[in-house]
């Protein structure tokens, strides 16, 4: 005759929330806190956080590259794209293969959506 097994009335499907204690009696550690917001290595570079990087003289991607298909009329969408990018380096670098992106050693600049002297954006 098989051994009698009590039904598992309070199985895991009935548990709600984290356990109060583990099987060995210890209290589980709390959930980790969310990661800190991204930050730059120094306050002067904070404007680069969460923006798209353009590689200037290394890859020939400049601020005007993001608006190259513009009709010349003011465009809120292109303004947003432009102002969410930055340029690094802003100067020509001696050895592009070893340039340390994120250091701004070759200069960094925010891209600005502005009207040209011709009236075009």
PDB file of C-alpha atoms in Angstrom:
ATOM      1  CA  UNK A   1       0.000   0.000   0.000  1.00  0.00           C
ATOM      2  CA  UNK A   2       1.496   3.477  -0.951  1.00  0.00           C
ATOM      3  CA  UNK A   3       2.368   5.952   1.772  1.00  0.00           C
ATOM      4  CA  UNK A   4      -0.243   8.600   2.457  1.00  0.00           C
ATOM      5  CA  UNK A   5       0.662  12.088   1.176  1.00  0.00           C
ATOM      6  CA  UNK A   6      -1.153  15.128   2.392  1.00  0.00           C
ATOM      7  CA  UNK A   7      -2.397  17.383  -0.415  1.00  0.00           C
ATOM      8  CA  UNK A   8      -0.417  20.622  -0.847  1.00  0.00           C
ATOM      9  CA  UNK A   9      -3.298  22.975  -0.194  1.00  0.00           C
ATOM     10  CA  UNK A  10      -1.084  26.044   0.179  1.00  0.00           C
ATOM     11  CA  UNK A  11       1.235  25.469  -2.774  1.00  0.00           C
ATOM     12  CA  UNK A  12       3.414  28.106  -4.438  1.00  0.00           C
ATOM     13  CA  UNK A  13       0.556  29.262  -6.643  1.00  0.00           C
ATOM     14  CA  UNK A  14      -1.076  30.697  -3.506  1.00  0.00           C
ATOM     15  CA  UNK A  15       1.936  32.691  -2.375  1.00  0.00           C
ATOM     16  CA  UNK A  16       1.853  36.434  -2.962  1.00  0.00           C
ATOM     17  CA  UNK A  17       4.841  38.725  -2.449  1.00  0.00           C
ATOM     18  CA  UNK A  18       8.368  37.914  -1.299  1.00  0.00           C
ATOM     19  CA  UNK A  19       8.929  35.169   1.273  1.00  0.00           C
ATOM     20  CA  UNK A  20       9.084  36.241   4.906  1.00  0.00           C
ATOM     21  CA  UNK A  21      11.981  33.880   5.609  1.00  0.00           C
ATOM     22  CA  UNK A  22      13.907  31.256   3.680  1.00  0.00           C
ATOM     23  CA  UNK A  23      13.945  27.559   4.532  1.00  0.00           C
ATOM     24  CA  UNK A  24      17.089  28.012   6.614  1.00  0.00           C
ATOM     25  CA  UNK A  25      15.383  30.718   8.669  1.00  0.00           C
ATOM     26  CA  UNK A  26      17.303  33.686   7.237  1.00  0.00           C
ATOM     27  CA  UNK A  27      15.521  36.753   5.939  1.00  0.00           C
ATOM     28  CA  UNK A  28      15.936  37.293   2.198  1.00  0.00           C
ATOM     29  CA  UNK A  29      17.832  40.400   1.119  1.00  0.00           C
ATOM     30  CA  UNK A  30      15.762  43.230  -0.378  1.00  0.00           C
ATOM     31  CA  UNK A  31      15.566  43.769  -4.105  1.00  0.00           C
ATOM     32  CA  UNK A  32      18.460  45.792  -5.479  1.00  0.00           C
ATOM     33  CA  UNK A  33      17.779  49.489  -5.931  1.00  0.00           C
ATOM     34  CA  UNK A  34      17.546  50.822  -9.482  1.00  0.00           C
ATOM     35  CA  UNK A  35      20.821  51.815 -11.110  1.00  0.00           C
ATOM     36  CA  UNK A  36      21.838  55.469 -10.803  1.00  0.00           C
ATOM     37  CA  UNK A  37      21.139  57.806 -13.674  1.00  0.00           C
ATOM     38  CA  UNK A  38      23.936  57.934 -16.240  1.00  0.00           C
ATOM     39  CA  UNK A  39      26.507  60.597 -15.605  1.00  0.00           C
ATOM     40  CA  UNK A  40      29.553  62.012 -17.314  1.00  0.00           C
ATOM     41  CA  UNK A  41      33.071  61.721 -15.899  1.00  0.00           C
ATOM     42  CA  UNK A  42      32.989  65.419 -15.019  1.00  0.00           C
ATOM     43  CA  UNK A  43      30.324  68.171 -14.855  1.00  0.00           C
ATOM     44  CA  UNK A  44      31.623  69.866 -17.999  1.00  0.00           C
ATOM     45  CA  UNK A  45      30.644  66.777 -20.031  1.00  0.00           C
ATOM     46  CA  UNK A  46      27.206  66.216 -18.507  1.00  0.00           C
ATOM     47  CA  UNK A  47      25.596  67.533 -21.709  1.00  0.00           C
ATOM     48  CA  UNK A  48      26.862  64.410 -23.523  1.00  0.00           C
ATOM     49  CA  UNK A  49      24.835  61.972 -21.387  1.00  0.00           C
ATOM     50  CA  UNK A  50      21.958  60.293 -23.241  1.00  0.00           C
ATOM     51  CA  UNK A  51      22.768  62.097 -26.486  1.00  0.00           C
ATOM     52  CA  UNK A  52      23.780  60.647 -29.821  1.00  0.00           C
ATOM     53  CA  UNK A  53      27.476  60.956 -30.535  1.00  0.00           C
ATOM     54  CA  UNK A  54      28.767  62.238 -33.890  1.00  0.00           C
ATOM     55  CA  UNK A  55      32.416  61.525 -34.633  1.00  0.00           C
ATOM     56  CA  UNK A  56      33.383  64.710 -36.517  1.00  0.00           C
ATOM     57  CA  UNK A  57      36.725  64.538 -38.293  1.00  0.00           C
ATOM     58  CA  UNK A  58      37.138  60.814 -37.610  1.00  0.00           C
ATOM     59  CA  UNK A  59      33.996  59.544 -39.358  1.00  0.00           C
ATOM     60  CA  UNK A  60      33.003  62.800 -41.068  1.00  0.00           C
ATOM     61  CA  UNK A  61      29.717  62.994 -39.177  1.00  0.00           C
ATOM     62  CA  UNK A  62      29.056  66.597 -38.207  1.00  0.00           C
ATOM     63  CA  UNK A  63      26.100  68.374 -36.628  1.00  0.00           C
ATOM     64  CA  UNK A  64      24.832  69.402 -40.070  1.00  0.00           C
ATOM     65  CA  UNK A  65      24.839  65.710 -41.050  1.00  0.00           C
ATOM     66  CA  UNK A  66      21.647  65.082 -39.054  1.00  0.00           C
ATOM     67  CA  UNK A  67      19.762  67.827 -40.933  1.00  0.00           C
ATOM     68  CA  UNK A  68      21.211  67.253 -44.407  1.00  0.00           C
ATOM     69  CA  UNK A  69      17.794  66.225 -45.790  1.00  0.00           C
ATOM     70  CA  UNK A  70      16.128  69.392 -44.494  1.00  0.00           C
ATOM     71  CA  UNK A  71      13.944  71.419 -46.829  1.00  0.00           C
ATOM     72  CA  UNK A  72      15.322  74.568 -45.212  1.00  0.00           C
ATOM     73  CA  UNK A  73      12.046  75.253 -43.433  1.00  0.00           C
ATOM     74  CA  UNK A  74      11.849  75.102 -39.655  1.00  0.00           C
ATOM     75  CA  UNK A  75      11.226  71.483 -38.622  1.00  0.00           C
ATOM     76  CA  UNK A  76      10.475  70.587 -34.989  1.00  0.00           C
ATOM     77  CA  UNK A  77      11.437  66.924 -35.592  1.00  0.00           C
ATOM     78  CA  UNK A  78      14.855  67.837 -37.020  1.00  0.00           C
ATOM     79  CA  UNK A  79      15.333  70.340 -34.201  1.00  0.00           C
ATOM     80  CA  UNK A  80      14.779  67.551 -31.667  1.00  0.00           C
ATOM     81  CA  UNK A  81      17.163  65.177 -33.475  1.00  0.00           C
ATOM     82  CA  UNK A  82      19.794  67.883 -33.792  1.00  0.00           C
ATOM     83  CA  UNK A  83      19.604  69.001 -30.177  1.00  0.00           C
ATOM     84  CA  UNK A  84      19.914  65.406 -28.987  1.00  0.00           C
ATOM     85  CA  UNK A  85      23.343  65.002 -30.579  1.00  0.00           C
ATOM     86  CA  UNK A  86      26.828  66.195 -29.775  1.00  0.00           C
ATOM     87  CA  UNK A  87      30.091  66.317 -31.657  1.00  0.00           C
ATOM     88  CA  UNK A  88      33.375  64.766 -30.529  1.00  0.00           C
ATOM     89  CA  UNK A  89      36.065  65.485 -31.543  1.00  0.00           C
ATOM     90  CA  UNK A  90      35.570  69.006 -32.833  1.00  0.00           C
ATOM     91  CA  UNK A  91      39.148  69.182 -34.122  1.00  0.00           C
ATOM     92  CA  UNK A  92      41.336  66.989 -36.298  1.00  0.00           C
ATOM     93  CA  UNK A  93      43.090  64.320 -34.245  1.00  0.00           C
ATOM     94  CA  UNK A  94      46.550  62.891 -34.912  1.00  0.00           C
ATOM     95  CA  UNK A  95      45.647  59.223 -34.605  1.00  0.00           C
ATOM     96  CA  UNK A  96      41.915  58.504 -35.042  1.00  0.00           C
ATOM     97  CA  UNK A  97      42.397  54.783 -34.301  1.00  0.00           C
ATOM     98  CA  UNK A  98      43.489  55.487 -30.727  1.00  0.00           C
ATOM     99  CA  UNK A  99      41.248  58.464 -29.953  1.00  0.00           C
ATOM    100  CA  UNK A 100      39.506  58.022 -26.571  1.00  0.00           C
ATOM    101  CA  UNK A 101      35.849  58.834 -27.246  1.00  0.00           C
ATOM    102  CA  UNK A 102      34.108  60.219 -24.188  1.00  0.00           C
ATOM    103  CA  UNK A 103      37.210  62.087 -23.073  1.00  0.00           C
ATOM    104  CA  UNK A 104      36.559  65.203 -25.157  1.00  0.00           C
ATOM    105  CA  UNK A 105      40.336  65.558 -25.595  1.00  0.00           C
ATOM    106  CA  UNK A 106      39.699  66.686 -29.158  1.00  0.00           C
ATOM    107  CA  UNK A 107      36.888  68.970 -28.025  1.00  0.00           C
ATOM    108  CA  UNK A 108      33.146  68.389 -27.598  1.00  0.00           C
ATOM    109  CA  UNK A 109      30.234  70.552 -28.638  1.00  0.00           C
ATOM    110  CA  UNK A 110      26.470  70.356 -28.430  1.00  0.00           C
ATOM    111  CA  UNK A 111      24.687  70.488 -31.752  1.00  0.00           C
ATOM    112  CA  UNK A 112      22.389  73.508 -32.055  1.00  0.00           C
ATOM    113  CA  UNK A 113      19.462  73.853 -34.457  1.00  0.00           C
ATOM    114  CA  UNK A 114      19.654  77.408 -35.725  1.00  0.00           C
ATOM    115  CA  UNK A 115      18.699  79.602 -38.627  1.00  0.00           C
ATOM    116  CA  UNK A 116      21.414  80.446 -41.156  1.00  0.00           C
ATOM    117  CA  UNK A 117      22.026  83.907 -42.556  1.00  0.00           C
ATOM    118  CA  UNK A 118      20.204  82.723 -45.702  1.00  0.00           C
ATOM    119  CA  UNK A 119      17.040  82.262 -43.654  1.00  0.00           C
ATOM    120  CA  UNK A 120      17.154  78.480 -43.933  1.00  0.00           C
ATOM    121  CA  UNK A 121      17.315  76.145 -40.948  1.00  0.00           C
TER     122      UNK A 121
END
